[in-house]
Amino acid sequence: MSNTGANGTGGQGAGGNVTVDGAALWNDILETARFGGTPKGGIRRLTLTEEDRLVRDWFIAACQAVGCTVTYDSMGNQFARRPGTDDSLPPITMGSHLDTQPTGGKFDGIIGVLGGLAVLRALHATGHDTRHPIELINWTNEEGARFAPAMLSSGVFAGVFTEHEALDKTDRAGIRFEDALVGIGYRGTEPCGQHPVAAYFELHIEQGPILEAENKTIGVVTGVQGMRWYEVTLTGRDSHAGSTPMTMRADALLATARMIEAVNEVALAHGPDAVGTVGLIENRPNSRNVVPGEVFFTIDLRDPDDAVVERMEATFRDRAEAIATECGVQMILERVWDSPAVHFDPACIDAVRRTAGSFGYPARDIVSGAGHDAAYMARITPTTMIFVPCAGGLSHNEAESAESADVAAGANVLLRAVLDADARLDA
Ligand SMILES: [Zn+2]
């Protein structure tokens, strides 16, 4: 299992024949899964809890063992640094997150951090010098499961949120983020966002079914799709289900049903990548013999191309207005969140694609359907991601699963992409 994936031939280029130790990487995944491990084989490691502290402590020891120094900033983001031959250069960085959902798996986020550790271990074991320092980042609160929103600390790092607003977030028990951070001993003195970076690479499971279905080992991630959220309130008229003729109703739920169908049709009409979902409905008064007078529901529209999302929205608005008129209901349709598509750095994407090819790993381009720390890092530094398959596309689930060989392959691509950036970037 050791030195997985080089196939004895491929992988030439920056870094020669250095490859990661796939067995050690797999062992790290199993070892850290103890911190918050669940009976069903998943992990419950909410950010800034005792389990999070334990895995952070483990991270420091593991990184020190491969010759790194570890620091953390004012949001608790951890940085493991391997010096470069020109240590004045900004570091080439890798990273992801070690926090999980309440019923999370062993791979989401975790393989990005431990895959980065495998890269540092490979460089350390072979004594391979890099010009730039190489750093591995463990981002605080990527999941947003305890403190919303998700990607909070990479967001502060990239200037999307202020540190002040982030520190003031509270969990459902009313505990402030800052107090929880101080409580586990990881509130650092370096101001978040003051840390230089030359590039950022993130290895992650796909969290979708495409790579597995196509027997691909590596997803060359070109960006993150654009997403918009809407909230719709339809107001009709509560009336008796027995004595109100069909022609004299203002049925808000019937209008909702037609609008759900319209969301589905609009997404299908804008395919192949467009998706549209109604995931939450509140029907009032929700009584079996009352024609529903008010319904609240949400819409989630996504596509890699912002122009397509824009067209989907316009088409849906027209359809929804016609349906509201037809059903005799008032409609309030509000866009509550707009996250434009993210396009990763072409040179970094190309390095991942070439590297996967040089190892002989089956690969395809893919757009991330989910948000990641890399989406925020892309705003401030050349960034890209590497996906590996997960069984059945299942994620945010204790049964989340990935193959050891695939994770090692992803880490090998990460290693070479980092070395490529080291050779390519001037600063
Ligand atoms: Zn993740």
Tab-separated table of C-alpha atoms and ligand atoms in Angstrom:
chain	number	residue	atom	x	y	z
A	1	MET	CA	0.000	0.000	0.000
A	2	SER	CA	2.914	2.303	0.588
A	3	ASN	CA	3.767	4.851	-2.101
A	4	THR	CA	0.458	4.158	-3.786
A	5	GLY	CA	-0.368	5.163	-7.252
A	6	ALA	CA	2.780	6.056	-9.104
A	7	ASN	CA	2.326	2.918	-11.233
A	8	GLY	CA	6.101	2.827	-11.374
A	9	THR	CA	6.121	5.019	-14.458
A	10	GLY	CA	3.948	8.125	-14.408
A	11	GLY	CA	4.058	11.190	-12.246
A	12	GLN	CA	7.189	12.713	-13.729
A	13	GLY	CA	7.656	16.458	-13.745
A	14	ALA	CA	7.976	18.772	-10.771
A	15	GLY	CA	9.038	16.640	-7.840
A	16	GLY	CA	10.330	13.666	-9.792
A	17	ASN	CA	9.097	10.461	-8.243
A	18	VAL	CA	7.989	11.685	-4.821
A	19	THR	CA	4.669	10.071	-3.889
A	20	VAL	CA	2.631	9.956	-0.705
A	21	ASP	CA	2.498	7.018	1.681
A	22	GLY	CA	-1.098	5.902	1.117
A	23	ALA	CA	-1.065	3.448	4.036
A	24	ALA	CA	0.067	6.118	6.501
A	25	LEU	CA	-2.621	8.466	5.156
A	26	TRP	CA	-5.312	5.822	5.619
A	27	ASN	CA	-4.033	5.137	9.108
A	28	ASP	CA	-4.295	8.866	9.950
A	29	ILE	CA	-7.923	8.856	8.741
A	30	LEU	CA	-8.755	5.922	11.015
A	31	GLU	CA	-6.772	7.315	13.957
A	32	THR	CA	-8.391	10.756	13.929
A	33	ALA	CA	-11.849	9.176	13.440
A	34	ARG	CA	-11.595	8.261	17.144
A	35	PHE	CA	-12.128	11.915	18.100
A	36	GLY	CA	-15.917	12.079	18.077
A	37	GLY	CA	-16.338	8.626	16.537
A	38	THR	CA	-19.937	7.345	16.495
A	39	PRO	CA	-21.222	3.762	16.887
A	40	LYS	CA	-22.353	3.834	13.243
A	41	GLY	CA	-18.796	4.482	12.058
A	42	GLY	CA	-19.177	8.200	11.440
A	43	ILE	CA	-17.903	11.228	13.332
A	44	ARG	CA	-19.633	13.847	15.449
A	45	ARG	CA	-16.948	16.537	15.813
A	46	LEU	CA	-18.676	19.889	15.944
A	47	THR	CA	-16.400	22.890	15.736
A	48	LEU	CA	-14.812	24.274	18.926
A	49	THR	CA	-15.886	21.313	21.078
A	50	GLU	CA	-13.666	19.034	23.176
A	51	GLU	CA	-13.493	16.579	20.241
A	52	ASP	CA	-12.326	19.423	17.999
A	53	ARG	CA	-9.657	20.376	20.566
A	54	LEU	CA	-8.396	16.804	20.667
A	55	VAL	CA	-8.063	16.518	16.878
A	56	ARG	CA	-6.350	19.949	16.770
A	57	ASP	CA	-3.844	18.788	19.380
A	58	TRP	CA	-3.284	15.620	17.320
A	59	PHE	CA	-2.788	17.771	14.195
A	60	ILE	CA	-0.035	19.796	15.897
A	61	ALA	CA	1.854	16.698	17.056
A	62	ALA	CA	1.511	14.976	13.664
A	63	CYS	CA	2.750	18.040	11.766
A	64	GLN	CA	5.651	18.599	14.170
A	65	ALA	CA	6.662	14.968	13.623
A	66	VAL	CA	7.230	15.754	9.937
A	67	GLY	CA	9.323	18.844	10.623
A	68	CYS	CA	6.671	21.572	10.635
A	69	THR	CA	5.985	24.405	13.027
A	70	VAL	CA	2.309	24.991	13.800
A	71	THR	CA	0.635	28.325	14.556
A	72	TYR	CA	-2.993	29.455	14.736
A	73	ASP	CA	-4.693	32.767	14.092
A	74	SER	CA	-7.392	34.768	15.839
A	75	MET	CA	-10.147	32.600	14.306
A	76	GLY	CA	-8.365	29.394	15.383
A	77	ASN	CA	-7.277	28.480	11.834
A	78	GLN	CA	-4.192	26.265	12.168
A	79	PHE	CA	-1.141	26.619	9.897
A	80	ALA	CA	1.529	23.902	9.721
A	81	ARG	CA	4.603	25.318	7.993
A	82	ARG	CA	7.470	23.553	6.245
A	83	PRO	CA	10.165	26.134	5.432
A	84	GLY	CA	11.222	26.870	1.870
A	85	THR	CA	14.750	27.431	0.599
A	86	ASP	CA	13.633	31.057	0.160
A	87	ASP	CA	11.618	31.428	3.308
A	88	SER	CA	10.760	35.045	2.500
A	89	LEU	CA	8.373	33.848	-0.230
A	90	PRO	CA	4.663	33.524	0.618
A	91	PRO	CA	3.713	29.872	1.202
A	92	ILE	CA	2.006	27.514	-1.230
A	93	THR	CA	-0.918	26.316	0.892
A	94	MET	CA	-3.123	23.227	1.120
A	95	GLY	CA	-6.014	22.668	3.458
A	96	SER	CA	-9.583	21.839	4.365
A	97	HIS	CA	-11.404	21.200	7.651
A	98	LEU	CA	-11.449	18.702	10.527
A	99	ASP	CA	-14.866	19.685	11.908
A	100	THR	CA	-17.873	17.571	10.909
A	101	GLN	CA	-21.653	17.612	10.769
A	102	PRO	CA	-23.493	16.223	13.854
A	103	THR	CA	-23.787	12.912	11.991
A	104	GLY	CA	-20.822	13.368	9.663
A	105	GLY	CA	-18.493	10.936	7.961
A	106	LYS	CA	-14.768	10.200	8.103
A	107	PHE	CA	-13.838	11.901	4.811
A	108	ASP	CA	-15.583	15.243	4.222
A	109	GLY	CA	-12.886	17.869	4.851
A	110	ILE	CA	-10.711	15.390	6.677
A	111	ILE	CA	-8.962	13.975	3.607
A	112	GLY	CA	-8.033	17.532	2.570
A	113	VAL	CA	-6.169	18.096	5.839
A	114	LEU	CA	-4.740	14.599	6.231
A	115	GLY	CA	-3.945	14.422	2.493
A	116	GLY	CA	-1.971	17.646	3.006
A	117	LEU	CA	-0.225	16.020	5.946
A	118	ALA	CA	0.656	13.090	3.644
A	119	VAL	CA	2.222	15.614	1.252
A	120	LEU	CA	4.299	17.157	4.059
A	121	ARG	CA	5.323	13.672	5.187
A	122	ALA	CA	6.434	12.728	1.662
A	123	LEU	CA	8.533	15.903	1.349
A	124	HIS	CA	10.011	15.324	4.789
A	125	ALA	CA	10.796	11.643	4.175
A	126	THR	CA	12.564	12.345	0.883
A	127	GLY	CA	14.227	15.562	2.041
A	128	HIS	CA	12.695	17.293	-0.965
A	129	ASP	CA	13.366	21.043	-0.849
A	130	THR	CA	10.869	23.576	-2.145
A	131	ARG	CA	11.573	27.223	-2.880
A	132	HIS	CA	8.373	28.411	-1.250
A	133	PRO	CA	7.418	27.409	2.253
A	134	ILE	CA	4.610	24.826	2.105
A	135	GLU	CA	1.762	25.237	4.571
A	136	LEU	CA	-1.177	23.070	5.565
A	137	ILE	CA	-4.285	24.835	6.892
A	138	ASN	CA	-7.020	23.419	9.130
A	139	TRP	CA	-9.924	25.888	8.795
A	140	THR	CA	-12.187	26.499	11.781
A	141	ASN	CA	-15.946	25.900	11.375
A	142	GLU	CA	-16.225	24.972	7.732
A	143	GLU	CA	-19.449	23.032	8.297
A	144	GLY	CA	-21.476	25.789	9.902
A	145	ALA	CA	-23.374	23.081	11.771
A	146	ARG	CA	-22.782	24.658	15.186
A	147	PHE	CA	-22.202	28.295	14.190
A	148	ALA	CA	-23.886	29.429	10.928
A	149	PRO	CA	-22.883	30.249	8.270
A	150	ALA	CA	-20.599	27.618	6.778
A	151	MET	CA	-16.979	28.427	5.795
A	152	LEU	CA	-16.956	31.098	8.480
A	153	SER	CA	-13.224	31.332	9.176
A	154	SER	CA	-11.974	31.026	5.605
A	155	GLY	CA	-14.600	33.700	4.960
A	156	VAL	CA	-13.000	35.995	7.530
A	157	PHE	CA	-9.557	35.127	6.127
A	158	ALA	CA	-10.702	36.149	2.618
A	159	GLY	CA	-12.463	39.296	3.836
A	160	VAL	CA	-16.005	38.038	3.172
A	161	PHE	CA	-17.008	38.453	6.838
A	162	THR	CA	-15.497	40.685	9.511
A	163	GLU	CA	-13.813	38.956	12.439
A	164	HIS	CA	-16.024	40.932	14.775
A	165	GLU	CA	-19.254	39.544	13.306
A	166	ALA	CA	-17.819	36.013	13.219
A	167	LEU	CA	-16.687	36.066	16.865
A	168	ASP	CA	-20.149	37.219	17.883
A	169	LYS	CA	-22.018	34.285	16.299
A	170	THR	CA	-23.839	32.102	18.806
A	171	ASP	CA	-24.766	28.431	18.738
A	172	ARG	CA	-28.246	27.181	19.609
A	173	ALA	CA	-27.291	27.042	23.291
A	174	GLY	CA	-26.381	30.743	23.159
A	175	ILE	CA	-22.606	30.171	23.445
A	176	ARG	CA	-20.570	32.792	21.578
A	177	PHE	CA	-18.056	31.656	18.956
A	178	GLU	CA	-15.280	33.648	20.633
A	179	ASP	CA	-15.973	32.118	24.047
A	180	ALA	CA	-15.972	28.609	22.574
A	181	LEU	CA	-12.721	29.353	20.734
A	182	VAL	CA	-11.033	30.685	23.885
A	183	GLY	CA	-12.523	27.748	25.798
A	184	ILE	CA	-10.621	25.153	23.748
A	185	GLY	CA	-7.454	27.284	23.842
A	186	TYR	CA	-7.232	28.084	20.144
A	187	ARG	CA	-7.733	31.851	19.925
A	188	GLY	CA	-4.404	32.934	18.437
A	189	THR	CA	-2.812	36.360	18.380
A	190	GLU	CA	-2.112	36.603	14.624
A	191	PRO	CA	-5.037	38.563	13.123
A	192	CYS	CA	-7.042	36.330	10.764
A	193	GLY	CA	-6.337	37.263	7.149
A	194	GLN	CA	-2.867	38.727	7.792
A	195	HIS	CA	-1.233	35.452	6.768
A	196	PRO	CA	0.401	35.600	3.294
A	197	VAL	CA	-0.488	32.924	0.708
A	198	ALA	CA	0.850	32.320	-2.813
A	199	ALA	CA	-1.709	29.663	-3.843
A	200	TYR	CA	-4.267	27.307	-2.267
A	201	PHE	CA	-5.118	23.672	-3.080
A	202	GLU	CA	-7.894	21.633	-1.491
A	203	LEU	CA	-8.423	17.879	-1.794
A	204	HIS	CA	-12.004	16.781	-1.031
A	205	ILE	CA	-14.464	13.971	-1.651
A	206	GLU	CA	-16.882	14.780	-4.460
A	207	GLN	CA	-19.998	14.529	-2.237
A	208	GLY	CA	-21.880	13.587	-5.426
A	209	PRO	CA	-22.231	10.463	-7.601
A	210	ILE	CA	-20.565	11.478	-10.899
A	211	LEU	CA	-16.962	10.243	-10.486
A	212	GLU	CA	-18.044	6.862	-9.127
A	213	ALA	CA	-20.657	6.402	-11.868
A	214	GLU	CA	-18.035	7.117	-14.546
A	215	ASN	CA	-15.226	5.159	-12.893
A	216	LYS	CA	-13.035	8.250	-12.559
A	217	THR	CA	-10.434	8.542	-9.811
A	218	ILE	CA	-9.824	12.289	-9.997
A	219	GLY	CA	-12.216	15.191	-10.445
A	220	VAL	CA	-10.423	18.212	-11.905
A	221	VAL	CA	-12.519	20.896	-10.216
A	222	THR	CA	-12.944	23.970	-12.390
A	223	GLY	CA	-15.074	25.973	-9.971
A	224	VAL	CA	-18.099	26.117	-7.738
A	225	GLN	CA	-21.512	26.590	-9.257
A	226	GLY	CA	-23.619	29.720	-8.787
A	227	MET	CA	-26.408	29.360	-6.228
A	228	ARG	CA	-29.456	31.454	-5.421
A	229	TRP	CA	-32.005	30.952	-2.670
A	230	TYR	CA	-35.577	32.294	-2.690
A	231	GLU	CA	-38.429	32.438	-0.220
A	232	VAL	CA	-42.004	32.454	-1.479
A	233	THR	CA	-45.164	33.285	0.441
A	234	LEU	CA	-48.495	32.617	-1.270
A	235	THR	CA	-51.636	34.006	0.283
A	236	GLY	CA	-55.040	32.660	-0.780
A	237	ARG	CA	-58.126	32.199	1.366
A	238	ASP	CA	-58.881	29.606	4.068
A	239	SER	CA	-62.262	28.053	3.303
A	240	HIS	CA	-64.353	24.962	3.997
A	241	ALA	CA	-63.213	21.908	2.036
A	242	GLY	CA	-66.790	20.621	1.724
A	243	SER	CA	-68.829	23.690	0.915
A	244	THR	CA	-66.435	25.769	-1.237
A	245	PRO	CA	-66.968	24.982	-4.953
A	246	MET	CA	-63.816	24.200	-6.907
A	247	THR	CA	-64.300	27.281	-9.055
A	248	MET	CA	-64.464	29.620	-6.041
A	249	ARG	CA	-61.255	28.691	-4.215
A	250	ALA	CA	-58.003	30.551	-3.638
A	251	ASP	CA	-55.891	27.473	-2.827
A	252	ALA	CA	-52.346	28.468	-1.874
A	253	LEU	CA	-51.157	24.861	-1.711
A	254	LEU	CA	-52.452	24.071	-5.203
A	255	ALA	CA	-50.523	27.093	-6.483
A	256	THR	CA	-47.463	25.833	-4.591
A	257	ALA	CA	-47.788	22.398	-6.198
A	258	ARG	CA	-47.817	23.989	-9.653
A	259	MET	CA	-44.842	26.172	-8.778
A	260	ILE	CA	-42.846	23.151	-7.552
A	261	GLU	CA	-43.552	21.521	-10.912
A	262	ALA	CA	-42.437	24.761	-12.591
A	263	VAL	CA	-39.120	24.782	-10.639
A	264	ASN	CA	-38.480	21.238	-11.817
A	265	GLU	CA	-39.358	22.054	-15.439
A	266	VAL	CA	-37.261	25.223	-15.470
A	267	ALA	CA	-34.212	23.321	-14.175
A	268	LEU	CA	-34.678	20.514	-16.702
A	269	ALA	CA	-35.133	23.034	-19.524
A	270	HIS	CA	-31.805	24.683	-18.654
A	271	GLY	CA	-29.848	21.411	-18.335
A	272	PRO	CA	-27.618	19.515	-18.305
A	273	ASP	CA	-26.078	21.049	-15.162
A	274	ALA	CA	-28.927	23.224	-13.867
A	275	VAL	CA	-30.672	22.066	-10.687
A	276	GLY	CA	-33.738	23.425	-8.924
A	277	THR	CA	-35.151	22.280	-5.589
A	278	VAL	CA	-38.065	23.070	-3.308
A	279	GLY	CA	-36.957	21.568	0.002
A	280	LEU	CA	-39.073	23.281	2.645
A	281	ILE	CA	-42.834	23.934	2.776
A	282	GLU	CA	-45.036	25.320	5.527
A	283	ASN	CA	-48.733	24.891	4.762
A	284	ARG	CA	-51.310	26.836	6.786
A	285	PRO	CA	-53.544	26.042	8.479
A	286	ASN	CA	-52.563	22.463	7.528
A	287	SER	CA	-55.932	20.974	8.341
A	288	ARG	CA	-57.529	18.182	6.325
A	289	ASN	CA	-60.849	19.919	5.752
A	290	VAL	CA	-59.623	23.445	5.096
A	291	VAL	CA	-58.592	24.775	1.677
A	292	PRO	CA	-55.042	26.062	2.470
A	293	GLY	CA	-54.957	29.843	2.728
A	294	GLU	CA	-51.204	30.426	3.072
A	295	VAL	CA	-48.039	28.591	2.088
A	296	PHE	CA	-44.390	29.462	2.653
A	297	PHE	CA	-41.739	27.576	0.659
A	298	THR	CA	-38.109	27.861	-0.401
A	299	ILE	CA	-36.403	27.488	-3.780
A	300	ASP	CA	-32.732	26.637	-4.442
A	301	LEU	CA	-31.488	27.225	-8.026
A	302	ARG	CA	-27.934	26.374	-9.141
A	303	ASP	CA	-25.828	26.227	-12.286
A	304	PRO	CA	-22.093	26.619	-13.019
A	305	ASP	CA	-22.959	29.606	-15.245
A	306	ASP	CA	-24.404	32.691	-13.537
A	307	ALA	CA	-26.149	33.667	-16.783
A	308	VAL	CA	-28.078	30.385	-16.697
A	309	VAL	CA	-29.088	30.975	-13.068
A	310	GLU	CA	-30.268	34.437	-14.108
A	311	ARG	CA	-32.358	32.986	-16.973
A	312	MET	CA	-33.806	30.301	-14.697
A	313	GLU	CA	-34.867	32.971	-12.247
A	314	ALA	CA	-36.491	35.111	-14.955
A	315	THR	CA	-38.340	32.133	-16.470
A	316	PHE	CA	-39.529	30.942	-13.093
A	317	ARG	CA	-40.765	34.426	-12.106
A	318	ASP	CA	-42.925	34.587	-15.259
A	319	ARG	CA	-44.331	31.113	-14.672
A	320	ALA	CA	-44.964	31.793	-10.982
A	321	GLU	CA	-46.829	35.037	-11.690
A	322	ALA	CA	-49.067	33.256	-14.199
A	323	ILE	CA	-49.755	30.443	-11.712
A	324	ALA	CA	-50.548	32.905	-8.910
A	325	THR	CA	-53.064	34.698	-11.136
A	326	GLU	CA	-54.598	31.418	-12.306
A	327	CYS	CA	-55.032	30.245	-8.688
A	328	GLY	CA	-56.169	33.602	-7.345
A	329	VAL	CA	-53.376	33.917	-4.772
A	330	GLN	CA	-51.053	36.799	-3.845
A	331	MET	CA	-47.355	36.051	-4.193
A	332	ILE	CA	-44.282	37.485	-2.474
A	333	LEU	CA	-41.152	36.059	-4.138
A	334	GLU	CA	-37.907	37.162	-2.512
A	335	ARG	CA	-34.304	36.329	-3.414
A	336	VAL	CA	-32.593	35.839	-0.028
A	337	TRP	CA	-29.122	34.628	-1.054
A	338	ASP	CA	-26.993	35.037	-4.163
A	339	SER	CA	-23.666	33.238	-4.363
A	340	PRO	CA	-22.088	33.818	-7.794
A	341	ALA	CA	-20.236	31.018	-9.547
A	342	VAL	CA	-16.560	30.642	-8.601
A	343	HIS	CA	-13.994	30.030	-11.338
A	344	PHE	CA	-10.749	28.494	-10.133
A	345	ASP	CA	-7.296	29.506	-11.406
A	346	PRO	CA	-6.647	28.158	-14.949
A	347	ALA	CA	-2.958	27.395	-14.299
A	348	CYS	CA	-3.739	25.526	-11.061
A	349	ILE	CA	-6.563	23.592	-12.775
A	350	ASP	CA	-4.215	22.717	-15.611
A	351	ALA	CA	-1.587	21.454	-13.150
A	352	VAL	CA	-4.146	19.119	-11.572
A	353	ARG	CA	-5.309	17.867	-14.976
A	354	ARG	CA	-1.749	17.245	-16.224
A	355	THR	CA	-0.721	15.578	-12.987
A	356	ALA	CA	-3.688	13.212	-12.989
A	357	GLY	CA	-2.784	12.332	-16.576
A	358	SER	CA	0.886	11.737	-15.780
A	359	PHE	CA	-0.080	9.250	-13.058
A	360	GLY	CA	-2.529	7.572	-15.434
A	361	TYR	CA	-5.474	8.273	-13.107
A	362	PRO	CA	-8.819	8.388	-14.961
A	363	ALA	CA	-10.010	11.985	-14.572
A	364	ARG	CA	-12.683	14.388	-15.702
A	365	ASP	CA	-13.460	18.068	-15.246
A	366	ILE	CA	-16.166	18.725	-12.695
A	367	VAL	CA	-17.871	21.710	-11.063
A	368	SER	CA	-18.449	21.582	-7.328
A	369	GLY	CA	-22.102	21.495	-6.355
A	370	ALA	CA	-21.301	22.338	-2.733
A	371	GLY	CA	-19.495	25.241	-1.080
A	372	HIS	CA	-15.923	24.811	0.212
A	373	ASP	CA	-13.220	26.922	1.894
A	374	ALA	CA	-11.582	27.021	-1.550
A	375	ALA	CA	-14.517	29.066	-2.848
A	376	TYR	CA	-13.518	31.929	-0.535
A	377	MET	CA	-9.772	31.425	-0.979
A	378	ALA	CA	-10.283	31.808	-4.748
A	379	ARG	CA	-11.131	35.464	-4.078
A	380	ILE	CA	-7.647	36.235	-2.764
A	381	THR	CA	-5.168	33.738	-4.255
A	382	PRO	CA	-4.771	31.283	-7.186
A	383	THR	CA	-6.876	28.332	-6.037
A	384	THR	CA	-8.214	24.998	-7.162
A	385	MET	CA	-9.597	21.721	-5.813
A	386	ILE	CA	-9.125	18.008	-6.432
A	387	PHE	CA	-12.084	15.637	-5.984
A	388	VAL	CA	-12.005	11.907	-5.362
A	389	PRO	CA	-15.087	9.644	-5.495
A	390	CYS	CA	-17.158	8.673	-2.467
A	391	ALA	CA	-19.435	5.635	-2.382
A	392	GLY	CA	-22.866	6.339	-3.833
A	393	GLY	CA	-22.116	10.066	-3.726
A	394	LEU	CA	-23.163	9.934	-0.063
A	395	SER	CA	-21.901	12.689	2.261
A	396	HIS	CA	-22.971	14.495	5.449
A	397	ASN	CA	-23.811	10.973	6.579
A	398	GLU	CA	-22.139	8.549	8.983
A	399	ALA	CA	-22.015	5.968	6.196
A	400	GLU	CA	-19.861	8.262	4.027
A	401	SER	CA	-17.153	6.128	2.468
A	402	ALA	CA	-14.163	6.394	0.127
A	403	GLU	CA	-11.516	3.976	-1.169
A	404	SER	CA	-8.029	4.122	0.283
A	405	ALA	CA	-6.446	3.978	-3.191
A	406	ASP	CA	-8.570	6.888	-4.408
A	407	VAL	CA	-7.705	9.045	-1.396
A	408	ALA	CA	-3.998	8.278	-1.933
A	409	ALA	CA	-4.339	9.118	-5.632
A	410	GLY	CA	-5.914	12.442	-4.712
A	411	ALA	CA	-3.075	13.185	-2.290
A	412	ASN	CA	-0.511	12.352	-4.978
A	413	VAL	CA	-2.168	14.824	-7.330
A	414	LEU	CA	-2.210	17.375	-4.498
A	415	LEU	CA	1.515	16.830	-3.933
A	416	ARG	CA	2.396	17.341	-7.597
A	417	ALA	CA	0.094	20.340	-7.994
A	418	VAL	CA	1.802	21.984	-5.012
A	419	LEU	CA	5.264	21.262	-6.422
A	420	ASP	CA	4.150	22.562	-9.818
A	421	ALA	CA	3.007	25.822	-8.191
A	422	ASP	CA	6.316	26.032	-6.300
A	423	ALA	CA	8.223	25.800	-9.587
A	424	ARG	CA	5.848	28.047	-11.546
A	425	LEU	CA	5.041	30.948	-9.242
A	426	ASP	CA	7.486	33.832	-8.897
A	427	ALA	CA	6.253	35.047	-5.559
B	1	ZN	ZN	-16.124	19.688	3.433
